[in-house]
Coordinates of C-alpha atoms in Angstrom, one line a residue:
M146 CA 0.1 0.1 0.0
K147 CA 3.0 2.4 0.6
Y148 CA 4.3 1.6 -2.8
L149 CA 0.8 2.3 -4.4
C150 CA -0.1 5.4 -2.4
M151 CA 3.1 7.3 -1.7
P152 CA 3.4 10.3 -4.1
S153 CA 6.8 10.4 -6.0
F154 CA 9.1 13.3 -6.3
P155 CA 11.5 12.5 -9.4
Y156 CA 13.5 15.6 -9.3
F157 CA 14.5 15.3 -5.7
R158 CA 15.2 11.5 -5.5
K159 CA 18.8 10.5 -5.4
S160 CA 18.2 7.0 -5.6
R161 CA 16.9 5.1 -8.7
G162 CA 13.6 3.4 -8.2
V163 CA 11.9 1.2 -5.5
A164 CA 11.3 -2.3 -5.0
P165 CA 8.2 -3.7 -6.7
P166 CA 5.4 -5.2 -4.6
R167 CA 4.9 -8.8 -4.2
F168 CA 3.2 -10.6 -7.3
F169 CA -0.1 -12.2 -6.8
G170 CA -1.0 -14.8 -9.4
K171 CA -4.6 -15.6 -10.9
D172 CA -5.7 -17.8 -8.0
D173 CA -3.9 -16.3 -5.1
F174 CA -5.6 -15.2 -2.1
L175 CA -5.7 -11.4 -1.2
G176 CA -8.1 -11.1 1.6
L177 CA -11.4 -9.1 1.6
I178 CA -9.9 -5.6 2.3
V179 CA -7.0 -5.9 0.0
A180 CA -9.4 -7.3 -2.8
L181 CA -11.8 -4.5 -2.3
V182 CA -9.0 -1.9 -2.6
M183 CA -7.5 -3.3 -5.6
G184 CA -11.0 -3.7 -7.3
L185 CA -11.7 -0.1 -6.4
Q186 CA -8.4 0.9 -8.4
H187 CA -9.5 -1.2 -11.3
A188 CA -13.0 0.6 -11.2
L189 CA -11.5 4.0 -10.9
A190 CA -9.4 3.4 -13.7
M191 CA -12.2 2.4 -15.9
V192 CA -15.1 4.6 -14.8
G193 CA -13.9 7.7 -16.9
G194 CA -14.1 5.7 -20.1
L195 CA -17.3 3.9 -19.0
I196 CA -19.4 7.0 -18.5
T197 CA -18.1 9.0 -21.6
P198 CA -20.1 7.1 -24.5
P199 CA -23.5 7.1 -22.8
L200 CA -23.0 10.8 -22.0
L201 CA -22.0 11.6 -25.5
I202 CA -24.8 9.7 -26.9
S203 CA -27.6 11.1 -24.7
N204 CA -26.4 14.6 -25.6
L205 CA -28.2 13.9 -28.8
G206 CA -31.5 14.1 -26.9
F207 CA -31.0 17.7 -26.1
G208 CA -31.9 20.6 -28.2
T209 CA -34.9 21.3 -30.5
R210 CA -35.6 20.6 -34.2
P211 CA -34.7 23.6 -36.5
G212 CA -37.3 25.6 -38.3
T213 CA -40.3 24.5 -35.8
S214 CA -42.4 27.1 -34.1
P215 CA -43.1 26.6 -31.4
P216 CA -39.6 24.5 -30.8
V217 CA -40.2 20.8 -31.0
P218 CA -37.6 19.0 -28.9
Y219 CA -35.9 16.0 -30.1
S220 CA -36.5 13.9 -26.9
S221 CA -40.2 12.9 -26.2
G222 CA -39.3 12.8 -22.4
N223 CA -37.0 14.4 -20.1
P224 CA -33.5 14.3 -21.7
A225 CA -31.6 14.8 -18.3
E226 CA -33.4 12.0 -16.7
T227 CA -32.6 9.8 -19.8
Q228 CA -29.0 10.5 -19.6
R229 CA -28.7 9.6 -16.0
Y230 CA -30.3 6.3 -16.6
L231 CA -28.1 5.6 -19.7
V232 CA -25.0 6.2 -17.5
Q233 CA -26.1 3.9 -14.7
A234 CA -27.3 1.3 -17.0
S235 CA -23.7 1.1 -18.7
L236 CA -22.3 0.9 -15.2
I237 CA -24.6 -2.0 -14.1
V238 CA -24.1 -3.9 -17.4
C239 CA -20.2 -3.4 -17.1
G240 CA -20.5 -4.9 -13.4
I241 CA -22.6 -7.8 -14.4
M242 CA -20.5 -9.0 -17.5
T243 CA -17.3 -8.2 -15.7
F244 CA -18.1 -10.8 -13.2
F245 CA -18.7 -13.4 -15.9
Q246 CA -15.4 -12.4 -17.8
V247 CA -13.4 -12.8 -14.5
L248 CA -15.2 -16.2 -13.6
G249 CA -14.7 -18.0 -16.9
V250 CA -17.2 -20.8 -17.0
R251 CA -16.3 -24.0 -19.0
I252 CA -19.0 -25.1 -21.4
W253 CA -20.1 -28.7 -20.6
K254 CA -18.5 -31.4 -22.7
T255 CA -16.7 -29.0 -25.0
N256 CA -13.2 -27.4 -25.2
Y257 CA -14.8 -23.9 -24.8
Q258 CA -15.5 -21.6 -22.2
F259 CA -17.6 -18.5 -21.4
G260 CA -15.2 -15.6 -20.2
A261 CA -11.7 -15.4 -20.0
G262 CA -11.2 -16.5 -16.4
I263 CA -8.4 -13.9 -15.8
L264 CA -8.4 -10.5 -14.2
S265 CA -9.9 -8.8 -17.3
C266 CA -12.8 -6.1 -17.0
M267 CA -15.5 -5.3 -19.5
G268 CA -16.3 -1.8 -20.5
V269 CA -18.5 0.3 -23.0
S270 CA -16.7 0.4 -26.3
F271 CA -15.7 3.8 -27.8
T272 CA -15.9 2.0 -31.3
T273 CA -19.6 2.3 -31.6
V274 CA -19.9 6.0 -30.6
P275 CA -19.2 7.4 -34.0
I276 CA -21.7 5.1 -35.8
A277 CA -24.3 5.6 -32.9
T278 CA -24.0 9.2 -33.4
S279 CA -24.4 9.1 -37.0
V280 CA -27.3 6.7 -37.1
I281 CA -29.3 8.3 -34.4
S282 CA -28.8 11.8 -35.9
Q283 CA -30.0 10.6 -39.2
L284 CA -33.0 8.9 -37.8
M285 CA -34.0 12.1 -35.7
K286 CA -33.3 14.6 -38.4
E287 CA -34.1 13.0 -41.6
K288 CA -36.8 10.2 -40.4
G289 CA -38.3 12.4 -37.8
H290 CA -37.9 9.9 -34.9
T291 CA -37.6 11.1 -31.5
F292 CA -34.4 10.4 -29.5
E293 CA -35.8 7.5 -27.5
E294 CA -37.1 6.0 -31.0
A295 CA -34.0 6.4 -32.6
Y296 CA -32.0 5.0 -29.7
G297 CA -34.2 1.8 -29.7
I298 CA -33.8 1.2 -33.3
F299 CA -30.0 1.5 -32.9
L300 CA -30.0 -1.1 -29.9
G301 CA -32.1 -3.6 -32.0
T302 CA -29.7 -3.4 -34.8
I303 CA -26.8 -4.0 -32.2
A304 CA -28.4 -7.0 -30.7
V305 CA -28.6 -8.7 -34.2
C306 CA -24.7 -7.6 -35.3
A307 CA -23.5 -8.7 -31.9
V308 CA -23.3 -12.4 -32.8
I309 CA -20.2 -11.6 -35.0
P310 CA -18.0 -11.9 -31.7
M311 CA -19.8 -15.2 -31.0
I312 CA -19.2 -16.5 -34.6
L313 CA -15.5 -15.3 -34.6
S314 CA -15.0 -17.0 -31.2
F315 CA -15.1 -20.6 -33.0
F316 CA -12.5 -19.4 -35.8
P317 CA -8.9 -20.2 -35.3
I318 CA -7.0 -17.3 -33.8
R319 CA -4.3 -17.5 -36.6
V320 CA -7.2 -17.0 -39.2
I321 CA -8.4 -13.9 -37.5
K322 CA -5.2 -12.4 -37.3
K323 CA -4.3 -13.2 -40.9
I324 CA -7.5 -11.7 -42.3
F325 CA -7.3 -8.6 -39.9
P326 CA -3.5 -7.8 -39.5
P327 CA -2.3 -5.0 -37.2
I328 CA -2.1 -2.4 -40.0
V329 CA -5.8 -2.7 -40.5
C330 CA -6.8 -2.7 -36.8
G331 CA -4.5 0.2 -36.0
I332 CA -5.9 2.5 -38.8
T333 CA -9.2 1.8 -37.7
I334 CA -8.7 2.5 -34.0
M335 CA -6.6 5.6 -34.7
M336 CA -9.5 7.1 -36.9
I337 CA -11.9 6.4 -34.1
G338 CA -9.8 8.6 -31.8
V339 CA -9.5 11.4 -34.4
H340 CA -13.3 11.1 -34.9
L341 CA -13.9 11.4 -31.2
I342 CA -11.5 14.2 -30.5
G343 CA -13.9 16.7 -32.2
A344 CA -16.6 15.4 -29.6
G345 CA -14.2 16.1 -26.9
F346 CA -13.4 19.6 -28.0
K347 CA -17.0 20.5 -28.4
N348 CA -17.6 19.6 -24.9
W349 CA -14.4 21.5 -23.8
G350 CA -15.8 24.7 -25.3
G351 CA -19.1 24.5 -23.7
G352 CA -21.1 21.7 -25.2
A353 CA -21.9 19.9 -28.5
F354 CA -25.3 21.8 -29.2
C355 CA -24.0 25.2 -28.7
A356 CA -20.8 24.3 -30.6
D357 CA -23.0 23.4 -33.7
N358 CA -25.0 26.7 -33.4
W359 CA -22.4 29.3 -32.5
Q360 CA -23.1 31.5 -35.5
H361 CA -23.4 35.4 -35.2
P362 CA -25.4 37.6 -36.4
P363 CA -29.0 36.2 -37.7
A364 CA -28.7 36.1 -41.3
P365 CA -30.4 34.1 -44.1
K366 CA -28.8 31.1 -45.7
T367 CA -29.2 28.3 -48.0
C368 CA -30.0 25.1 -46.3
Y369 CA -31.5 21.5 -46.7
L370 CA -34.8 20.7 -45.0
P371 CA -36.4 17.2 -44.9
A372 CA -39.0 16.5 -47.6
K373 CA -41.0 13.7 -49.2
Y374 CA -41.6 12.5 -52.8
P375 CA -45.1 11.8 -53.7
N376 CA -44.2 8.0 -53.2
G377 CA -43.4 8.7 -49.7
T378 CA -39.5 8.5 -50.2
S379 CA -37.8 11.0 -48.1
Y380 CA -35.0 13.3 -49.3
M381 CA -33.2 16.6 -48.4
Q382 CA -34.7 19.3 -50.3
Q383 CA -32.6 22.7 -50.8
S384 CA -34.4 25.7 -49.2
T385 CA -33.6 29.2 -48.5
Q386 CA -36.0 29.5 -45.8
C387 CA -33.4 28.9 -43.0
W388 CA -32.2 31.5 -40.7
V389 CA -28.8 31.4 -38.7
G390 CA -30.0 32.6 -35.3
P391 CA -27.7 34.4 -32.9
G392 CA -25.4 31.9 -31.5
V393 CA -27.1 29.6 -29.0
K394 CA -25.5 29.8 -25.6
C395 CA -24.2 26.8 -23.9
G396 CA -25.6 25.5 -20.6
D397 CA -28.4 23.0 -19.5
P398 CA -30.8 24.8 -17.2
T399 CA -31.1 21.4 -15.2
K400 CA -27.4 21.6 -14.0
T401 CA -26.0 25.0 -14.1
E402 CA -27.0 28.8 -13.8
V403 CA -24.1 30.0 -16.1
F404 CA -24.9 30.5 -19.8
L405 CA -21.9 31.8 -21.9
P406 CA -21.2 31.6 -25.8
F407 CA -19.2 28.6 -27.0
G408 CA -15.6 28.8 -26.6
S409 CA -15.8 31.4 -23.7
Q410 CA -12.6 31.9 -21.6
E411 CA -14.3 30.4 -18.6
Y412 CA -15.1 27.2 -20.2
L413 CA -11.6 26.6 -21.6
G414 CA -10.1 27.5 -18.4
L415 CA -12.0 24.8 -16.6
G416 CA -11.3 22.1 -19.3
F417 CA -7.7 23.2 -19.3
L418 CA -7.6 22.8 -15.5
V419 CA -8.7 19.1 -15.8
F420 CA -6.0 18.5 -18.6
V421 CA -3.2 19.9 -16.6
T422 CA -4.1 17.9 -13.5
I423 CA -3.5 14.6 -15.6
I424 CA 0.0 15.9 -16.4
F425 CA 0.7 16.9 -12.9
L426 CA -0.6 13.6 -11.5
E427 CA 1.6 11.6 -14.1
I428 CA 4.7 13.5 -12.9
F429 CA 4.2 13.4 -9.3
G430 CA 1.5 11.2 -8.5
S431 CA 1.8 7.8 -6.7
P432 CA 1.3 4.6 -8.9
F433 CA -2.2 4.6 -7.7
M434 CA -2.8 8.2 -8.4
R435 CA -1.1 7.8 -11.9
N436 CA -3.3 4.8 -12.9
A437 CA -6.4 6.6 -11.9
S438 CA -5.4 10.0 -13.1
V439 CA -8.2 10.7 -15.4
I440 CA -10.9 10.0 -12.7
L441 CA -9.1 12.2 -10.1
A442 CA -8.6 14.9 -12.5
L443 CA -12.2 14.9 -13.3
L444 CA -13.3 15.1 -9.5
F445 CA -10.7 18.0 -9.0
G446 CA -12.1 19.9 -12.0
Y447 CA -15.6 19.3 -10.8
L448 CA -14.9 20.5 -7.3
I449 CA -13.3 23.6 -8.6
A450 CA -16.5 24.4 -10.7
A451 CA -18.9 23.4 -7.9
V452 CA -17.2 26.2 -5.5
T453 CA -16.7 28.9 -8.1
T454 CA -19.3 31.3 -9.6
Y455 CA -19.7 33.7 -12.5
N456 CA -21.2 36.9 -11.5
G457 CA -22.9 35.2 -8.7
Q458 CA -24.2 32.3 -10.8
K459 CA -23.3 28.8 -10.0
Y460 CA -21.6 26.4 -12.5
V461 CA -23.0 23.6 -10.8
I462 CA -26.5 23.1 -9.3
T463 CA -27.6 20.0 -7.4
D464 CA -31.5 19.7 -8.5
K465 CA -30.7 16.5 -10.4
I466 CA -29.0 14.8 -7.5
E467 CA -31.9 15.8 -5.2
A468 CA -34.4 14.5 -7.4
A469 CA -32.8 11.2 -8.4
P470 CA -33.9 8.0 -6.8
G471 CA -31.8 6.4 -3.9
I472 CA -31.5 3.0 -5.7
T473 CA -32.2 2.1 -9.4
F474 CA -31.6 -0.7 -11.8
L475 CA -32.1 -1.6 -15.5
W476 CA -35.2 -1.1 -17.4
T477 CA -36.7 1.7 -15.2
T478 CA -36.4 3.5 -18.6
T479 CA -37.1 1.6 -21.8
F480 CA -36.9 2.2 -25.7
P481 CA -38.9 0.6 -28.3
L482 CA -36.7 -1.8 -30.2
G483 CA -36.3 -1.7 -34.0
F484 CA -33.9 -2.4 -36.8
Y485 CA -32.1 -0.1 -39.1
S486 CA -30.7 -2.3 -42.1
P487 CA -28.2 0.5 -43.4
A488 CA -26.1 0.3 -40.2
I489 CA -25.7 -3.5 -40.5
I490 CA -22.3 -3.2 -42.6
P491 CA -20.8 -0.4 -40.3
L492 CA -21.6 -2.3 -37.1
M493 CA -20.2 -5.5 -38.7
I494 CA -16.8 -3.6 -39.1
V495 CA -17.2 -2.3 -35.6
F496 CA -17.7 -5.7 -34.0
I497 CA -14.8 -7.3 -36.1
I498 CA -12.5 -4.6 -34.9
T499 CA -13.6 -4.8 -31.2
S500 CA -12.9 -8.7 -31.7
I501 CA -9.5 -8.1 -32.7
E502 CA -9.0 -5.7 -29.9
T503 CA -10.3 -8.4 -27.6
V504 CA -7.7 -10.9 -28.7
G505 CA -4.8 -8.4 -28.2
D506 CA -6.0 -7.1 -24.8
T507 CA -6.7 -10.6 -23.5
A508 CA -3.2 -11.9 -24.5
A509 CA -1.8 -8.7 -22.9
T510 CA -3.6 -9.3 -19.7
M511 CA -2.4 -12.9 -19.7
E512 CA 1.1 -11.8 -20.1
A513 CA 0.9 -9.3 -17.4
S514 CA -0.5 -12.1 -15.4
R515 CA 2.4 -14.2 -16.1
M516 CA 0.5 -16.7 -17.7
A517 CA 1.7 -18.6 -21.1
V518 CA -0.4 -17.3 -24.1
D519 CA 0.6 -19.6 -27.0
T520 CA -0.9 -22.8 -25.3
E521 CA -4.2 -24.5 -25.6
D522 CA -5.2 -23.0 -22.2
G523 CA -4.4 -19.6 -23.6
T524 CA -6.2 -20.0 -26.8
R525 CA -9.3 -21.2 -24.7
R526 CA -9.3 -18.2 -22.6
I527 CA -9.1 -15.9 -25.7
K528 CA -11.8 -17.6 -27.4
G529 CA -13.8 -17.4 -24.1
A530 CA -13.2 -13.6 -23.9
L531 CA -14.6 -13.4 -27.6
L532 CA -17.6 -15.4 -26.8
N533 CA -18.3 -13.1 -23.9
D534 CA -18.0 -10.1 -26.0
G535 CA -20.8 -11.3 -28.1
I536 CA -23.2 -12.3 -25.6
S537 CA -22.2 -9.0 -23.7
G538 CA -23.2 -7.1 -27.0
V539 CA -26.6 -8.9 -27.0
F540 CA -27.3 -8.4 -23.4
S541 CA -26.2 -4.9 -23.2
A542 CA -28.5 -3.9 -26.0
L543 CA -31.3 -5.6 -24.4
A544 CA -30.3 -4.0 -21.1
T545 CA -30.7 -0.5 -22.8
S546 CA -26.7 0.0 -23.0
L547 CA -24.1 0.2 -25.7
P548 CA -22.0 -2.9 -26.6
L549 CA -19.2 -4.0 -24.4
T550 CA -15.6 -5.1 -25.0
T551 CA -12.8 -6.0 -23.0
F552 CA -10.9 -3.2 -21.6
A553 CA -7.1 -2.5 -21.9
Q554 CA -6.8 0.0 -19.0
N555 CA -6.6 -2.9 -16.5
N556 CA -3.4 -4.2 -17.8
G557 CA -1.8 -1.2 -16.7
V558 CA -3.2 -1.7 -13.2
I559 CA -1.9 -5.2 -13.1
S560 CA 1.5 -4.2 -14.1
L561 CA 1.8 -1.5 -11.5
T562 CA 0.3 -3.5 -8.7
N563 CA 1.7 -6.9 -9.4
V564 CA -1.8 -8.0 -8.5
A565 CA -3.4 -10.6 -11.2
A566 CA -5.7 -12.4 -8.6
R567 CA -9.2 -12.8 -9.9
Q568 CA -10.4 -11.6 -6.5
A569 CA -9.4 -8.1 -7.5
G570 CA -11.7 -8.6 -10.6
F571 CA -14.6 -9.8 -8.6
A572 CA -14.3 -6.7 -6.5
A573 CA -13.9 -4.4 -9.6
A574 CA -17.3 -5.9 -10.8
F575 CA -18.8 -5.3 -7.2
W576 CA -17.7 -1.7 -7.4
L577 CA -19.0 -1.0 -11.0
F578 CA -22.4 -2.7 -10.0
L579 CA -22.7 -0.6 -7.0
L580 CA -21.9 2.6 -8.6
G581 CA -24.5 1.7 -11.2
I582 CA -27.4 0.8 -8.8
V583 CA -27.1 3.9 -6.5
G584 CA -29.1 6.6 -8.3
K585 CA -27.4 9.6 -6.7
I586 CA -24.2 8.6 -8.3
G587 CA -25.7 8.6 -11.7
A588 CA -27.3 11.8 -11.2
W589 CA -24.1 13.3 -10.1
I590 CA -22.2 12.3 -13.1
T591 CA -24.8 14.0 -15.3
T592 CA -24.2 17.3 -13.4
I593 CA -20.6 17.5 -14.4
P594 CA -20.1 20.7 -16.6
E595 CA -19.5 20.0 -20.1
C596 CA -16.2 21.8 -20.1
V597 CA -14.8 19.7 -17.3
L598 CA -15.8 16.6 -19.2
G599 CA -14.3 17.8 -22.3
G600 CA -10.9 18.2 -20.6
M601 CA -10.9 14.8 -19.7
T602 CA -12.5 13.1 -22.6
T603 CA -10.2 14.9 -25.2
F604 CA -7.2 13.1 -23.2
L605 CA -9.0 9.8 -23.3
F606 CA -9.7 10.1 -26.9
A607 CA -6.2 10.9 -27.8
N608 CA -5.1 7.8 -25.8
V609 CA -7.2 5.9 -28.6
I610 CA -5.2 7.5 -31.3
A611 CA -1.8 6.5 -29.4
S612 CA -3.2 2.9 -29.1
G613 CA -3.8 2.7 -32.9
I614 CA -0.5 4.0 -33.7
K615 CA 1.3 1.7 -31.2
I616 CA -0.8 -1.2 -32.7
I617 CA 0.6 -0.4 -36.1
I618 CA 4.1 0.0 -35.1
N619 CA 4.4 -3.0 -32.9
G620 CA 2.6 -5.3 -35.4
D621 CA 4.4 -4.0 -38.6
P622 CA 7.9 -2.9 -39.4
L623 CA 6.6 -0.3 -41.7
T624 CA 7.9 -1.5 -44.9
R625 CA 7.2 0.1 -48.2
R626 CA 4.1 -2.0 -48.7
S627 CA 2.7 -1.2 -45.3
R628 CA 3.4 2.6 -45.7
F629 CA 1.7 2.4 -49.0
I630 CA -1.6 0.9 -47.3
L631 CA -1.3 3.4 -44.5
A632 CA -1.1 6.3 -46.9
C633 CA -3.9 5.3 -49.1
S634 CA -6.3 4.5 -46.1
L635 CA -5.5 7.5 -44.0
A636 CA -5.8 9.7 -47.2
L637 CA -9.4 8.9 -47.7
A638 CA -10.2 8.5 -43.9
F639 CA -9.0 12.0 -42.9
G640 CA -10.3 13.5 -46.0
V641 CA -13.9 12.3 -45.0
E642 CA -13.4 13.2 -41.5
L643 CA -12.7 16.8 -42.5
V644 CA -15.0 17.1 -45.4
P645 CA -18.0 14.6 -44.6
Q646 CA -20.1 16.4 -47.2
W647 CA -17.7 14.9 -49.8
A648 CA -19.7 11.6 -49.8
T649 CA -23.0 12.8 -48.5
L650 CA -24.5 15.4 -51.0
N651 CA -24.4 14.2 -54.5
L652 CA -22.5 11.2 -54.7
W653 CA -25.6 8.9 -54.9
P654 CA -28.6 11.3 -55.0
V655 CA -32.0 10.0 -53.9
T656 CA -34.6 9.8 -56.9
P657 CA -38.2 9.7 -56.9
G658 CA -38.4 6.1 -58.3
M659 CA -35.9 4.5 -55.9
S660 CA -37.4 1.3 -54.1
P661 CA -36.9 1.0 -50.4
G662 CA -34.5 -2.0 -50.9
L663 CA -32.2 0.0 -53.0
R664 CA -32.6 3.1 -50.6
G665 CA -31.4 0.7 -47.7
L666 CA -28.5 -0.3 -49.8
R667 CA -27.6 3.3 -50.8
D668 CA -28.0 4.6 -47.1
A669 CA -25.6 1.7 -45.9
I670 CA -22.8 2.4 -48.4
I671 CA -23.1 6.4 -47.9
L672 CA -22.8 5.7 -44.2
V673 CA -19.7 3.5 -44.6
I674 CA -17.9 5.9 -46.9
S675 CA -19.1 8.9 -44.9
T676 CA -17.6 7.5 -41.6
S677 CA -13.8 8.1 -41.4
F678 CA -12.9 4.9 -39.5
T679 CA -15.2 2.5 -41.3
L680 CA -13.8 3.8 -44.8
G681 CA -10.2 3.7 -43.6
A682 CA -10.8 -0.1 -42.4
V683 CA -12.5 -1.3 -45.6
V684 CA -9.7 0.4 -47.8
A685 CA -7.1 -1.0 -45.6
L686 CA -8.6 -4.5 -45.5
I687 CA -8.9 -4.6 -49.3
L688 CA -5.4 -3.3 -50.0
N689 CA -3.9 -5.8 -47.5
L690 CA -5.5 -8.7 -49.3
I691 CA -4.7 -7.5 -52.8
I692 CA -1.3 -5.9 -52.7
P693 CA 1.4 -8.6 -52.7
R694 CA 4.1 -8.7 -50.3
D695 CA 7.5 -7.5 -50.9
A696 CA 10.0 -10.1 -52.0
S697 CA 12.4 -9.3 -49.3
T698 CA 9.9 -10.3 -46.8
A699 CA 8.9 -13.7 -48.2
P700 CA 9.9 -16.8 -46.5
T701 CA 12.9 -18.0 -49.0
K702 CA 15.9 -20.0 -48.4
D703 CA 18.3 -17.0 -48.6
N704 CA 16.4 -14.9 -45.7
L705 CA 15.0 -17.8 -43.6
E706 CA 15.7 -16.7 -40.2
L707 CA 18.3 -18.4 -38.0
P708 CA 15.9 -19.6 -35.3
E709 CA 13.9 -21.6 -37.8
L710 CA 17.1 -23.2 -39.2
E711 CA 18.1 -24.2 -35.6
E712 CA 14.6 -25.7 -35.1
K713 CA 14.8 -27.8 -38.2
I714 CA 18.2 -29.3 -37.3
I715 CA 16.8 -30.2 -34.0
A716 CA 13.7 -31.8 -35.6
A717 CA 15.7 -33.6 -38.1
D718 CA 18.1 -35.1 -35.3
K719 CA 15.2 -36.3 -33.3
S720 CA 13.2 -37.8 -36.1
G721 CA 15.9 -39.5 -37.9
S722 CA 13.9 -39.1 -41.2
G723 CA 13.2 -36.4 -43.8
K724 CA 15.7 -34.0 -44.8
D725 CA 19.2 -34.7 -43.4
S726 CA 20.0 -32.4 -40.8
G727 CA 23.4 -32.0 -42.3
S728 CA 21.9 -29.9 -45.1
Y729 CA 20.3 -27.6 -42.7
K730 CA 23.6 -27.3 -40.9
D731 CA 25.1 -26.1 -44.1
E732 CA 22.4 -23.4 -44.5
L733 CA 23.3 -22.6 -40.9
S734 CA 27.0 -22.2 -41.5
S735 CA 26.3 -20.1 -44.9
H736 CA 24.4 -17.6 -42.6
E737 CA 27.3 -17.6 -40.1
D738 CA 30.0 -17.3 -42.7
G739 CA 30.7 -14.5 -45.2
G740 CA 27.7 -14.8 -47.2
H741 CA 25.4 -11.7 -48.1
N742 CA 23.1 -12.7 -45.4
M743 CA 25.7 -12.8 -42.7
V744 CA 24.0 -13.4 -39.3
P745 CA 25.8 -13.9 -36.1
P746 CA 25.2 -17.1 -34.1
R747 CA 22.3 -16.7 -31.8
Q748 CA 23.3 -17.6 -28.2
E749 CA 20.4 -17.3 -25.9
P750 CA 19.2 -19.2 -22.8
P751 CA 16.1 -21.6 -23.4
A752 CA 14.0 -19.3 -21.1
M753 CA 14.8 -16.1 -23.4
V754 CA 13.6 -18.2 -26.5
A755 CA 10.2 -19.0 -24.7
A756 CA 9.9 -15.5 -23.6
D757 CA 10.1 -14.3 -27.3
A758 CA 7.6 -16.7 -28.4
T759 CA 5.3 -15.5 -25.9
C760 CA 5.8 -11.8 -26.9
K761 CA 5.2 -12.5 -30.5
V762 CA 1.7 -13.5 -29.6

């Protein structure tokens, strides 16, 4: 505990480093108190990422439809209450599915299991946020649905598409990795972070709604309004009857008394305070504080906002907290389930990408837990995590929450604390479930000022970009071929991200005679190519399959790696059949002698060879 909680002073320390704490394996006993403390650290490391997706999605329910008089709200109910519920539903679902992930139940009379059976936690995936915002916005603005109806339609579509991780859990791991190599996954994850940075900056400046309506002064403009052809087909009709009103001021009257224009100094300052606090904790914080720096910085920024005022007006009011129920659960708020076929292809891409993330994150957790990965037991645990991802996706959709995936943040906690015991995972599930059912906590989360939340989420989304870059670099040496794939994919992905109307206005116009089936296909294709990370993923996947590999990287006799030759010599000597080991030794000597592929003899202990094999996985 001293190691975890004692702050560090790197500029005044004469000695280098401190002794690491004792390591606790998967099935080691921690005791109740230590397990609760370790579980709380895992929960705190996750909670900032868990609450962000439902907050971003529920923000779409605020505001009114343009051009309506009197103003017609997007939400049919109380959007603030819906936001509180979605935050708590995500915490409850994450707690439940984390329990099964850590438990790891073997399926009777099979070689499969449900859950990884290690200290691996489940969290709401950021990957679905761009698709969710795009689909829900389109359903509300073009189809006329309320937020509750649009969100229910999206949930129904998720429940259908979530079977993909279940199907992939029965595929050999090598097949999955061959079809979706690191270059494809890395590009996709990086573009997800780029897309989400915009949402973080909108919140940092005061809020997403006022960010989209900041223009001054009132002036007429050409715009596009929803209209319908005689056959009932909807389309966007050009109109000059739109007016740009005086910029909408930021602020939700249910949680603040301060209303300022977007990008005001006060908003930027509060968000910057959170951002700087994260940096400060990284430099001076204890291991515990560094690992939970995101939520600690958020709490500090919230505290400053709560105790300060602007011209006597409060940044934070507690009406929501006082009106919230003491205890709540799932399905206290429900949404009518539906299905939106154009979202199938983008969601399939999303679930494939989250499945690849799950494979890597589970392998990383096993390595941090000092467990062998490239074994039958390791493969079974990875497939169990994939199966849990699929079941979690279906369950979370039916439980009114966004789909879940294996969280990577917990790997850092294991490495810092040296605790890989499953007891800590069960404790983390308990804390997440407890935070979800206490209604006051969910209400408190929804009172966090958007600018404070934006300072935190911008850092989180930048970490998503860094994760994508890391996957690309670690999984590929960036040969000429991979750089070409990277350049082509990012060219289109960044272009669509910066200029989304490039693919949405006149690429495939809607015509009066367009059938519903063709319209659905058109909407699906437009949704894929107008979303940066789905377009980048599709381009990278296709190019990776059709572009031949460089000859210098093909496995030929001239560039056969020395470890492979050594293994062939040993196998030939043991079997006594097949190719004579002497011919392999001749190849080995040609590598060690003065050939053009001269390689020094490899002299490593067996333990290092095993470690290398594990790290490759």
